[in-house]
């Protein structure tokens, strides 16, 4: 048995310090949690075993070997299943790589196996591939190593990746029809203005003063497209590249992501999507025995929206100061009330991880419902609006021709 020095938040709410005896750091964290405490720091786990998870150690390595989330989820699930089945780690990595043959994930798993065979811990090997599997997988692997439940911990990481993949696929599927509709309509409008209208412009040349105002507007648009279309297209491409370049900087990403949160309907959708992502990651880490302050920092690394990530920058520090988790989450002012309420219930009942998982599921369903509702409104609006626009262009061609026909008669 070893002794571990800790800081935690007991049920009374004030930060407490002390020492505890346990076989390892994970057992120390489990003992504190069973007593109703929320671990803030377990100092001896870092000094004695080196198995405690630290945000710095689990941070992405930026190796540039990013994987599609579907491939990462499948690779992590296969690896977790093999380890849970009792397959030795090196063999599990080799089998998982073979099962993913032809996928970039196979190469990533082979590199992880090579590091493990060289004597590295699997968590360190995964940290070298953090751009492929994410910081959460590294953190869960460290927690699994400390607790002796590596397969279970990697299974939680796989579940997080799978839920993120499923929600992303659901949103992309819902957006497919409106995007196709928008693209086809834009092509039809450009075709009419660039190729059809110029033929009629020559026909209407002698009667320009007698043309209906709608026809004159369409002809003006046709001339503008012919004269300035290439320059406008180049300017649009340059603007898109400039925005992308600006977003590659921290300040730029913060600006554009903050702007996105202020867009009606879309902003709330993004906020709930990030809440689902954060709650699911935090639930998995806390459930695996990671100290709450460290789990909060690691879960923060999974956030995509930099405005929300910035708002949670002080979360782990506030928890270390002894602030209750739900209170610290509320102070961020970026998470939905439902998530704060469920976190409060989790504190009171000693089931914080389970309640955070419930919050994640709640927000996942809300994101799907809101996205479908938004698309239900958007699709007919696009159909009617673009249909009217195309009809107006065609009508602007027919009106002068009808007038010319009446004159001949």
Tab-separated table of C-alpha atoms in Angstrom:
chain	number	residue	atom	x	y	z
A	1	UNK	CA	0.000	0.000	0.000
A	2	UNK	CA	1.209	3.504	-0.802
A	3	UNK	CA	0.194	6.838	0.658
A	4	UNK	CA	-1.262	9.557	-1.534
A	5	UNK	CA	-1.700	13.210	-0.669
A	6	UNK	CA	-4.908	14.677	-2.039
A	7	UNK	CA	-7.095	17.760	-2.316
A	8	UNK	CA	-10.800	17.169	-2.832
A	9	UNK	CA	-14.251	18.681	-2.501
A	10	UNK	CA	-16.276	16.816	0.176
A	11	UNK	CA	-20.096	16.820	0.256
A	12	UNK	CA	-19.999	19.905	2.504
A	13	UNK	CA	-18.543	21.872	-0.416
A	14	UNK	CA	-15.315	23.306	1.066
A	15	UNK	CA	-11.955	22.096	-0.250
A	16	UNK	CA	-10.217	19.524	1.965
A	17	UNK	CA	-6.695	18.097	2.032
A	18	UNK	CA	-5.315	14.914	3.542
A	19	UNK	CA	-3.608	11.606	2.933
A	20	UNK	CA	-5.002	8.237	1.968
A	21	UNK	CA	-3.582	4.733	1.578
A	22	UNK	CA	-4.287	2.830	-1.621
A	23	UNK	CA	-2.589	0.342	-3.964
A	24	UNK	CA	-2.373	2.909	-6.761
A	25	UNK	CA	-3.588	6.350	-7.802
A	26	UNK	CA	-6.798	5.067	-9.395
A	27	UNK	CA	-7.725	3.249	-6.195
A	28	UNK	CA	-7.044	6.438	-4.228
A	29	UNK	CA	-9.352	8.401	-6.513
A	30	UNK	CA	-11.996	5.656	-6.251
A	31	UNK	CA	-11.849	5.722	-2.445
A	32	UNK	CA	-12.325	9.479	-2.410
A	33	UNK	CA	-15.248	9.258	-4.825
A	34	UNK	CA	-16.913	6.483	-2.805
A	35	UNK	CA	-16.704	8.761	0.241
A	36	UNK	CA	-18.571	11.463	-1.672
A	37	UNK	CA	-15.470	13.537	-2.425
A	38	UNK	CA	-14.563	15.005	-5.805
A	39	UNK	CA	-10.763	14.642	-6.244
A	40	UNK	CA	-8.955	17.820	-7.230
A	41	UNK	CA	-5.329	16.691	-6.996
A	42	UNK	CA	-3.625	13.428	-6.063
A	43	UNK	CA	-0.010	14.527	-5.669
A	44	UNK	CA	1.539	11.150	-4.835
A	45	UNK	CA	0.048	9.611	-7.973
A	46	UNK	CA	2.248	11.938	-10.007
A	47	UNK	CA	5.371	11.540	-7.872
A	48	UNK	CA	5.191	7.845	-7.180
A	49	UNK	CA	3.729	6.128	-10.168
A	50	UNK	CA	3.693	8.655	-12.952
A	51	UNK	CA	0.312	7.255	-13.983
A	52	UNK	CA	-1.817	10.258	-13.187
A	53	UNK	CA	-3.179	12.030	-16.189
A	54	UNK	CA	-1.929	15.538	-16.735
A	55	UNK	CA	-3.297	17.850	-19.384
A	56	UNK	CA	0.194	18.584	-20.647
A	57	UNK	CA	1.021	14.925	-21.045
A	58	UNK	CA	-2.204	14.194	-22.855
A	59	UNK	CA	-2.121	17.225	-25.105
A	60	UNK	CA	-2.155	16.572	-28.842
A	61	UNK	CA	1.267	16.204	-30.374
A	62	UNK	CA	0.230	17.894	-33.625
A	63	UNK	CA	1.856	15.177	-35.679
A	64	UNK	CA	-0.283	16.195	-38.643
A	65	UNK	CA	-1.604	12.625	-39.093
A	66	UNK	CA	-5.288	13.434	-38.710
A	67	UNK	CA	-7.790	10.625	-39.230
A	68	UNK	CA	-11.430	10.770	-40.304
A	69	UNK	CA	-13.457	10.352	-37.136
A	70	UNK	CA	-15.153	7.225	-38.529
A	71	UNK	CA	-11.767	5.505	-38.998
A	72	UNK	CA	-10.531	6.613	-35.574
A	73	UNK	CA	-13.726	5.352	-33.905
A	74	UNK	CA	-13.556	1.962	-35.625
A	75	UNK	CA	-9.857	1.497	-34.821
A	76	UNK	CA	-10.356	2.424	-31.166
A	77	UNK	CA	-13.394	0.136	-30.848
A	78	UNK	CA	-11.539	-2.830	-32.332
A	79	UNK	CA	-8.527	-2.248	-30.094
A	80	UNK	CA	-10.711	-1.949	-26.982
A	81	UNK	CA	-12.650	-5.112	-27.874
A	82	UNK	CA	-9.476	-7.140	-28.398
A	83	UNK	CA	-7.933	-5.980	-25.115
A	84	UNK	CA	-11.189	-6.670	-23.247
A	85	UNK	CA	-11.129	-10.183	-24.736
A	86	UNK	CA	-7.767	-10.796	-23.087
A	87	UNK	CA	-5.550	-10.462	-26.177
A	88	UNK	CA	-2.044	-9.215	-25.232
A	89	UNK	CA	-1.509	-5.555	-26.043
A	90	UNK	CA	1.085	-5.970	-28.800
A	91	UNK	CA	-1.018	-8.676	-30.456
A	92	UNK	CA	-4.183	-6.576	-30.092
A	93	UNK	CA	-2.482	-3.629	-31.806
A	94	UNK	CA	-1.238	-5.884	-34.602
A	95	UNK	CA	-4.672	-7.469	-35.138
A	96	UNK	CA	-6.443	-4.107	-35.057
A	97	UNK	CA	-3.990	-2.760	-37.647
A	98	UNK	CA	-4.626	-5.806	-39.864
A	99	UNK	CA	-8.393	-5.363	-39.532
A	100	UNK	CA	-8.013	-1.721	-40.614
A	101	UNK	CA	-5.842	-2.657	-43.610
A	102	UNK	CA	-6.190	-0.068	-46.372
A	103	UNK	CA	-7.188	2.671	-43.927
A	104	UNK	CA	-4.842	5.395	-42.630
A	105	UNK	CA	-5.729	4.099	-39.157
A	106	UNK	CA	-3.739	0.941	-39.891
A	107	UNK	CA	-0.514	2.931	-40.218
A	108	UNK	CA	-1.289	4.824	-37.002
A	109	UNK	CA	-1.841	1.577	-35.099
A	110	UNK	CA	1.376	0.130	-36.483
A	111	UNK	CA	3.292	3.170	-35.234
A	112	UNK	CA	1.636	2.825	-31.820
A	113	UNK	CA	2.612	-0.860	-31.722
A	114	UNK	CA	6.218	-0.046	-32.644
A	115	UNK	CA	6.442	2.402	-29.746
A	116	UNK	CA	4.880	-0.100	-27.347
A	117	UNK	CA	7.323	-2.809	-28.448
A	118	UNK	CA	10.146	-0.316	-27.827
A	119	UNK	CA	9.050	-0.081	-24.193
A	120	UNK	CA	6.695	2.909	-24.167
A	121	UNK	CA	3.365	2.826	-22.370
A	122	UNK	CA	0.388	2.650	-24.705
A	123	UNK	CA	-0.758	6.059	-23.450
A	124	UNK	CA	2.564	7.616	-24.479
A	125	UNK	CA	2.361	5.866	-27.844
A	126	UNK	CA	-1.182	7.187	-28.371
A	127	UNK	CA	-0.032	10.664	-27.335
A	128	UNK	CA	2.371	10.608	-30.287
A	129	UNK	CA	-0.678	9.987	-32.508
A	130	UNK	CA	-2.953	12.448	-30.719
A	131	UNK	CA	-3.842	14.212	-33.971
A	132	UNK	CA	-5.243	10.884	-35.167
A	133	UNK	CA	-7.094	9.647	-32.080
A	134	UNK	CA	-7.466	12.826	-30.005
A	135	UNK	CA	-6.361	13.898	-26.552
A	136	UNK	CA	-9.261	12.026	-24.944
A	137	UNK	CA	-7.935	8.640	-26.089
A	138	UNK	CA	-4.547	9.440	-24.548
A	139	UNK	CA	-6.143	10.511	-21.275
A	140	UNK	CA	-8.374	7.451	-21.125
A	141	UNK	CA	-5.390	5.190	-21.837
A	142	UNK	CA	-3.457	6.732	-18.935
A	143	UNK	CA	-6.453	6.280	-16.666
A	144	UNK	CA	-6.822	2.673	-17.838
A	145	UNK	CA	-3.157	1.957	-17.175
A	146	UNK	CA	-3.459	3.364	-13.666
A	147	UNK	CA	-6.604	1.361	-12.883
A	148	UNK	CA	-5.673	-1.845	-14.694
A	149	UNK	CA	-8.787	-1.537	-16.896
A	150	UNK	CA	-7.212	-0.444	-20.188
A	151	UNK	CA	-9.774	-2.162	-22.400
A	152	UNK	CA	-12.687	-0.567	-20.572
A	153	UNK	CA	-11.055	2.865	-20.682
A	154	UNK	CA	-10.358	2.625	-24.411
A	155	UNK	CA	-13.941	1.447	-24.866
A	156	UNK	CA	-15.142	4.721	-23.338
A	157	UNK	CA	-12.894	6.650	-25.734
A	158	UNK	CA	-14.287	4.588	-28.623
A	159	UNK	CA	-17.847	5.340	-27.499
A	160	UNK	CA	-17.086	9.072	-27.446
A	161	UNK	CA	-15.674	8.897	-30.980
A	162	UNK	CA	-18.648	6.829	-32.168
A	163	UNK	CA	-21.207	9.249	-30.754
A	164	UNK	CA	-19.369	12.191	-32.325
A	165	UNK	CA	-19.253	10.319	-35.643
A	166	UNK	CA	-22.954	9.420	-35.538
A	167	UNK	CA	-24.061	12.952	-34.749
A	168	UNK	CA	-21.807	14.397	-37.446
A	169	UNK	CA	-23.162	11.953	-40.026
A	170	UNK	CA	-26.722	12.746	-38.995
A	171	UNK	CA	-26.162	16.473	-39.453
A	172	UNK	CA	-24.405	15.996	-42.806
A	173	UNK	CA	-27.229	13.783	-44.072
A	174	UNK	CA	-29.807	16.362	-43.047
A	175	UNK	CA	-27.879	19.133	-44.822
A	176	UNK	CA	-27.347	17.164	-48.045
A	177	UNK	CA	-30.666	18.007	-49.751
A	178	UNK	CA	-30.682	21.768	-49.011
A	179	UNK	CA	-27.065	22.054	-50.206
A	180	UNK	CA	-27.801	20.156	-53.431
A	181	UNK	CA	-30.891	22.300	-53.980
A	182	UNK	CA	-28.885	25.473	-53.428
A	183	UNK	CA	-26.117	24.324	-55.777
A	184	UNK	CA	-28.457	23.316	-58.608
A	185	UNK	CA	-30.448	26.543	-58.299
A	186	UNK	CA	-27.300	28.676	-58.295
A	187	UNK	CA	-26.087	26.873	-61.423
A	188	UNK	CA	-29.455	27.434	-63.135
A	189	UNK	CA	-29.442	31.157	-62.300
A	190	UNK	CA	-25.860	31.656	-63.522
A	191	UNK	CA	-26.646	29.685	-66.695
A	192	UNK	CA	-29.675	31.875	-67.429
A	193	UNK	CA	-27.776	35.107	-66.816
A	194	UNK	CA	-24.554	34.103	-68.579
A	195	UNK	CA	-25.821	32.177	-71.619
A	196	UNK	CA	-29.552	32.678	-72.161
A	197	UNK	CA	-30.049	36.377	-71.413
A	198	UNK	CA	-27.248	37.647	-73.726
A	199	UNK	CA	-29.064	36.088	-76.717
A	200	UNK	CA	-32.224	37.978	-75.830
A	201	UNK	CA	-30.338	41.195	-75.084
A	202	UNK	CA	-29.442	41.530	-78.774
A	203	UNK	CA	-33.084	40.976	-79.699
A	204	UNK	CA	-34.251	43.699	-77.280
A	205	UNK	CA	-31.553	46.178	-78.267
A	206	UNK	CA	-33.806	48.528	-80.273
A	207	UNK	CA	-36.562	48.632	-77.662
A	208	UNK	CA	-34.481	49.168	-74.507
A	209	UNK	CA	-36.519	52.226	-73.437
A	210	UNK	CA	-39.792	50.316	-73.674
A	211	UNK	CA	-38.720	47.226	-71.758
A	212	UNK	CA	-40.383	46.441	-68.393
A	213	UNK	CA	-38.314	47.403	-65.365
A	214	UNK	CA	-37.861	43.734	-64.394
A	215	UNK	CA	-36.312	42.977	-67.784
A	216	UNK	CA	-33.974	45.979	-67.513
A	217	UNK	CA	-32.827	44.769	-64.070
A	218	UNK	CA	-32.095	41.271	-65.379
A	219	UNK	CA	-30.239	42.677	-68.400
A	220	UNK	CA	-28.167	44.872	-66.078
A	221	UNK	CA	-27.281	41.809	-64.012
A	222	UNK	CA	-26.318	39.997	-67.204
A	223	UNK	CA	-23.993	42.839	-68.232
A	224	UNK	CA	-22.476	42.984	-64.747
A	225	UNK	CA	-21.865	39.228	-64.788
A	226	UNK	CA	-20.202	39.441	-68.198
A	227	UNK	CA	-18.032	42.438	-67.266
A	228	UNK	CA	-17.182	41.696	-63.653
A	229	UNK	CA	-18.081	38.036	-63.099
A	230	UNK	CA	-14.516	36.643	-63.184
A	231	UNK	CA	-13.297	39.407	-60.867
A	232	UNK	CA	-16.204	38.824	-58.463
A	233	UNK	CA	-15.476	35.074	-58.430
A	234	UNK	CA	-11.783	35.715	-57.780
A	235	UNK	CA	-12.657	38.153	-54.984
A	236	UNK	CA	-15.008	35.592	-53.433
A	237	UNK	CA	-12.322	32.885	-53.499
A	238	UNK	CA	-9.740	35.273	-52.034
A	239	UNK	CA	-12.174	36.293	-49.287
A	240	UNK	CA	-12.801	32.637	-48.398
A	241	UNK	CA	-9.054	31.954	-48.301
A	242	UNK	CA	-8.501	35.063	-46.168
A	243	UNK	CA	-11.135	33.939	-43.662
A	244	UNK	CA	-9.601	30.467	-43.553
A	245	UNK	CA	-6.129	31.938	-43.003
A	246	UNK	CA	-7.471	34.233	-40.284
A	247	UNK	CA	-9.120	31.270	-38.560
A	248	UNK	CA	-5.773	29.457	-38.446
A	249	UNK	CA	-4.702	32.025	-35.840
A	250	UNK	CA	-6.049	31.791	-32.303
A	251	UNK	CA	-7.454	35.333	-32.343
A	252	UNK	CA	-9.104	34.756	-35.721
A	253	UNK	CA	-10.709	31.484	-34.660
A	254	UNK	CA	-11.956	33.154	-31.489
A	255	UNK	CA	-13.525	35.989	-33.518
A	256	UNK	CA	-15.264	33.840	-36.132
A	257	UNK	CA	-16.391	31.172	-33.669
A	258	UNK	CA	-17.778	33.872	-31.386
A	259	UNK	CA	-19.588	35.391	-34.366
A	260	UNK	CA	-21.066	31.987	-35.183
A	261	UNK	CA	-22.518	31.717	-31.676
A	262	UNK	CA	-24.422	34.979	-32.245
A	263	UNK	CA	-26.134	33.764	-35.422
A	264	UNK	CA	-29.839	33.168	-34.661
A	265	UNK	CA	-30.820	29.484	-34.416
A	266	UNK	CA	-27.387	28.285	-35.573
A	267	UNK	CA	-25.588	29.685	-32.522
A	268	UNK	CA	-27.764	27.760	-30.073
A	269	UNK	CA	-27.291	24.612	-32.132
A	270	UNK	CA	-23.494	24.982	-31.948
A	271	UNK	CA	-23.653	25.703	-28.214
A	272	UNK	CA	-25.596	22.507	-27.509
A	273	UNK	CA	-23.319	20.479	-29.787
A	274	UNK	CA	-20.286	21.651	-27.829
A	275	UNK	CA	-22.065	20.982	-24.526
A	276	UNK	CA	-22.729	17.403	-25.668
A	277	UNK	CA	-19.094	16.972	-26.678
A	278	UNK	CA	-17.752	18.379	-23.387
A	279	UNK	CA	-20.192	16.520	-21.115
A	280	UNK	CA	-19.522	13.162	-22.763
A	281	UNK	CA	-15.747	13.588	-22.529
A	282	UNK	CA	-15.903	14.761	-18.907
A	283	UNK	CA	-18.215	11.884	-17.991
A	284	UNK	CA	-15.868	9.302	-19.471
A	285	UNK	CA	-12.790	10.763	-17.793
A	286	UNK	CA	-14.396	11.101	-14.354
A	287	UNK	CA	-15.873	7.615	-14.652
A	288	UNK	CA	-12.402	6.249	-15.442
A	289	UNK	CA	-11.022	7.731	-12.236
A	290	UNK	CA	-9.288	10.858	-13.537
A	291	UNK	CA	-9.223	13.659	-10.969
A	292	UNK	CA	-11.968	16.169	-11.729
A	293	UNK	CA	-9.755	19.218	-12.290
A	294	UNK	CA	-7.580	17.318	-14.759
A	295	UNK	CA	-10.634	15.756	-16.405
A	296	UNK	CA	-12.121	19.224	-16.942
A	297	UNK	CA	-8.962	20.444	-18.675
A	298	UNK	CA	-8.777	17.344	-20.869
A	299	UNK	CA	-12.474	17.567	-21.766
A	300	UNK	CA	-11.907	21.206	-22.697
A	301	UNK	CA	-9.352	20.044	-25.278
A	302	UNK	CA	-12.160	18.235	-27.150
A	303	UNK	CA	-14.084	21.465	-27.803
A	304	UNK	CA	-14.067	22.706	-31.392
A	305	UNK	CA	-15.562	26.177	-30.940
A	306	UNK	CA	-12.719	28.349	-29.649
A	307	UNK	CA	-15.067	30.932	-28.135
A	308	UNK	CA	-16.529	28.272	-25.843
A	309	UNK	CA	-13.077	26.783	-25.218
A	310	UNK	CA	-11.885	30.237	-24.157
A	311	UNK	CA	-14.843	30.650	-21.808
A	312	UNK	CA	-13.889	27.398	-20.060
A	313	UNK	CA	-10.187	28.284	-19.714
A	314	UNK	CA	-10.451	28.837	-15.962
A	315	UNK	CA	-12.719	25.875	-15.224
A	316	UNK	CA	-10.082	23.460	-13.917
A	317	UNK	CA	-8.484	26.217	-11.837
A	318	UNK	CA	-11.798	27.053	-10.186
A	319	UNK	CA	-12.335	23.378	-9.338
A	320	UNK	CA	-8.847	23.214	-7.793
A	321	UNK	CA	-9.810	26.196	-5.641
A	322	UNK	CA	-12.622	24.120	-4.160
A	323	UNK	CA	-15.560	25.423	-6.182
A	324	UNK	CA	-18.214	22.749	-6.744
A	325	UNK	CA	-18.175	21.392	-10.319
A	326	UNK	CA	-21.698	22.556	-11.204
A	327	UNK	CA	-20.958	26.041	-9.865
A	328	UNK	CA	-17.725	26.203	-11.862
A	329	UNK	CA	-19.579	25.095	-15.005
A	330	UNK	CA	-22.243	27.747	-14.441
A	331	UNK	CA	-19.567	30.438	-14.078
A	332	UNK	CA	-18.355	29.674	-17.614
A	333	UNK	CA	-21.668	31.090	-18.929
A	334	UNK	CA	-21.476	28.984	-22.076
A	335	UNK	CA	-23.249	25.747	-21.162
A	336	UNK	CA	-27.036	25.150	-21.231
A	337	UNK	CA	-28.984	25.257	-17.977
A	338	UNK	CA	-29.993	21.608	-18.373
A	339	UNK	CA	-26.363	20.522	-18.231
A	340	UNK	CA	-25.739	22.621	-15.112
A	341	UNK	CA	-28.857	21.192	-13.469
A	342	UNK	CA	-27.874	17.592	-14.163
A	343	UNK	CA	-24.338	18.263	-12.906
A	344	UNK	CA	-25.851	19.628	-9.686
A	345	UNK	CA	-27.927	16.467	-9.289
A	346	UNK	CA	-24.794	14.420	-9.905
A	347	UNK	CA	-22.971	16.259	-7.116
A	348	UNK	CA	-25.818	15.734	-4.675
A	349	UNK	CA	-26.216	12.030	-5.447
A	350	UNK	CA	-22.547	11.149	-5.948
A	351	UNK	CA	-23.232	10.154	-9.569
A	352	UNK	CA	-21.553	12.999	-11.414
A	353	UNK	CA	-20.238	10.850	-14.288
A	354	UNK	CA	-23.654	9.251	-14.876
A	355	UNK	CA	-25.460	12.597	-14.812
A	356	UNK	CA	-22.967	14.135	-17.230
A	357	UNK	CA	-23.583	11.210	-19.576
A	358	UNK	CA	-27.317	11.910	-19.280
A	359	UNK	CA	-26.642	15.559	-20.107
A	360	UNK	CA	-24.635	14.520	-23.169
A	361	UNK	CA	-27.473	12.304	-24.407
A	362	UNK	CA	-30.022	15.034	-23.755
A	363	UNK	CA	-28.061	17.577	-25.780
A	364	UNK	CA	-27.384	15.063	-28.557
A	365	UNK	CA	-31.118	14.556	-28.994
A	366	UNK	CA	-31.718	18.303	-28.800
A	367	UNK	CA	-29.127	18.952	-31.509
A	368	UNK	CA	-30.759	16.401	-33.804
A	369	UNK	CA	-34.258	17.761	-33.157
A	370	UNK	CA	-33.193	21.398	-33.592
A	371	UNK	CA	-31.230	20.612	-36.751
A	372	UNK	CA	-34.180	18.753	-38.272
A	373	UNK	CA	-36.550	21.548	-37.276
A	374	UNK	CA	-34.244	24.143	-38.810
A	375	UNK	CA	-34.014	22.166	-42.034
A	376	UNK	CA	-37.781	21.663	-42.119
A	377	UNK	CA	-38.066	25.454	-42.222
A	378	UNK	CA	-35.056	26.018	-44.469
A	379	UNK	CA	-35.850	23.524	-47.229
A	380	UNK	CA	-39.263	24.901	-48.288
A	381	UNK	CA	-38.003	28.465	-47.856
A	382	UNK	CA	-35.097	27.741	-50.216
A	383	UNK	CA	-37.366	25.917	-52.653
A	384	UNK	CA	-39.912	28.737	-52.796
A	385	UNK	CA	-37.355	31.561	-52.791
A	386	UNK	CA	-35.111	30.118	-55.493
A	387	UNK	CA	-38.104	28.987	-57.533
A	388	UNK	CA	-39.535	32.517	-57.465
A	389	UNK	CA	-36.159	33.965	-58.452
A	390	UNK	CA	-35.818	31.660	-61.457
A	391	UNK	CA	-39.449	32.290	-62.395
A	392	UNK	CA	-38.849	36.055	-62.223
A	393	UNK	CA	-35.887	35.762	-64.611
A	394	UNK	CA	-37.922	33.696	-67.070
A	395	UNK	CA	-40.897	36.066	-66.772
A	396	UNK	CA	-38.625	39.031	-67.491
A	397	UNK	CA	-37.855	37.342	-70.821
A	398	UNK	CA	-41.455	36.556	-71.659
A	399	UNK	CA	-42.964	39.984	-70.938
A	400	UNK	CA	-41.116	41.871	-73.738
A	401	UNK	CA	-41.757	39.030	-76.157
A	402	UNK	CA	-45.469	39.125	-75.396
A	403	UNK	CA	-45.432	42.894	-75.855
A	404	UNK	CA	-43.637	42.507	-79.182
A	405	UNK	CA	-46.148	39.872	-80.281
A	406	UNK	CA	-49.078	42.170	-79.419
A	407	UNK	CA	-47.454	45.001	-81.404
A	408	UNK	CA	-47.121	42.779	-84.466
A	409	UNK	CA	-50.755	41.760	-84.201
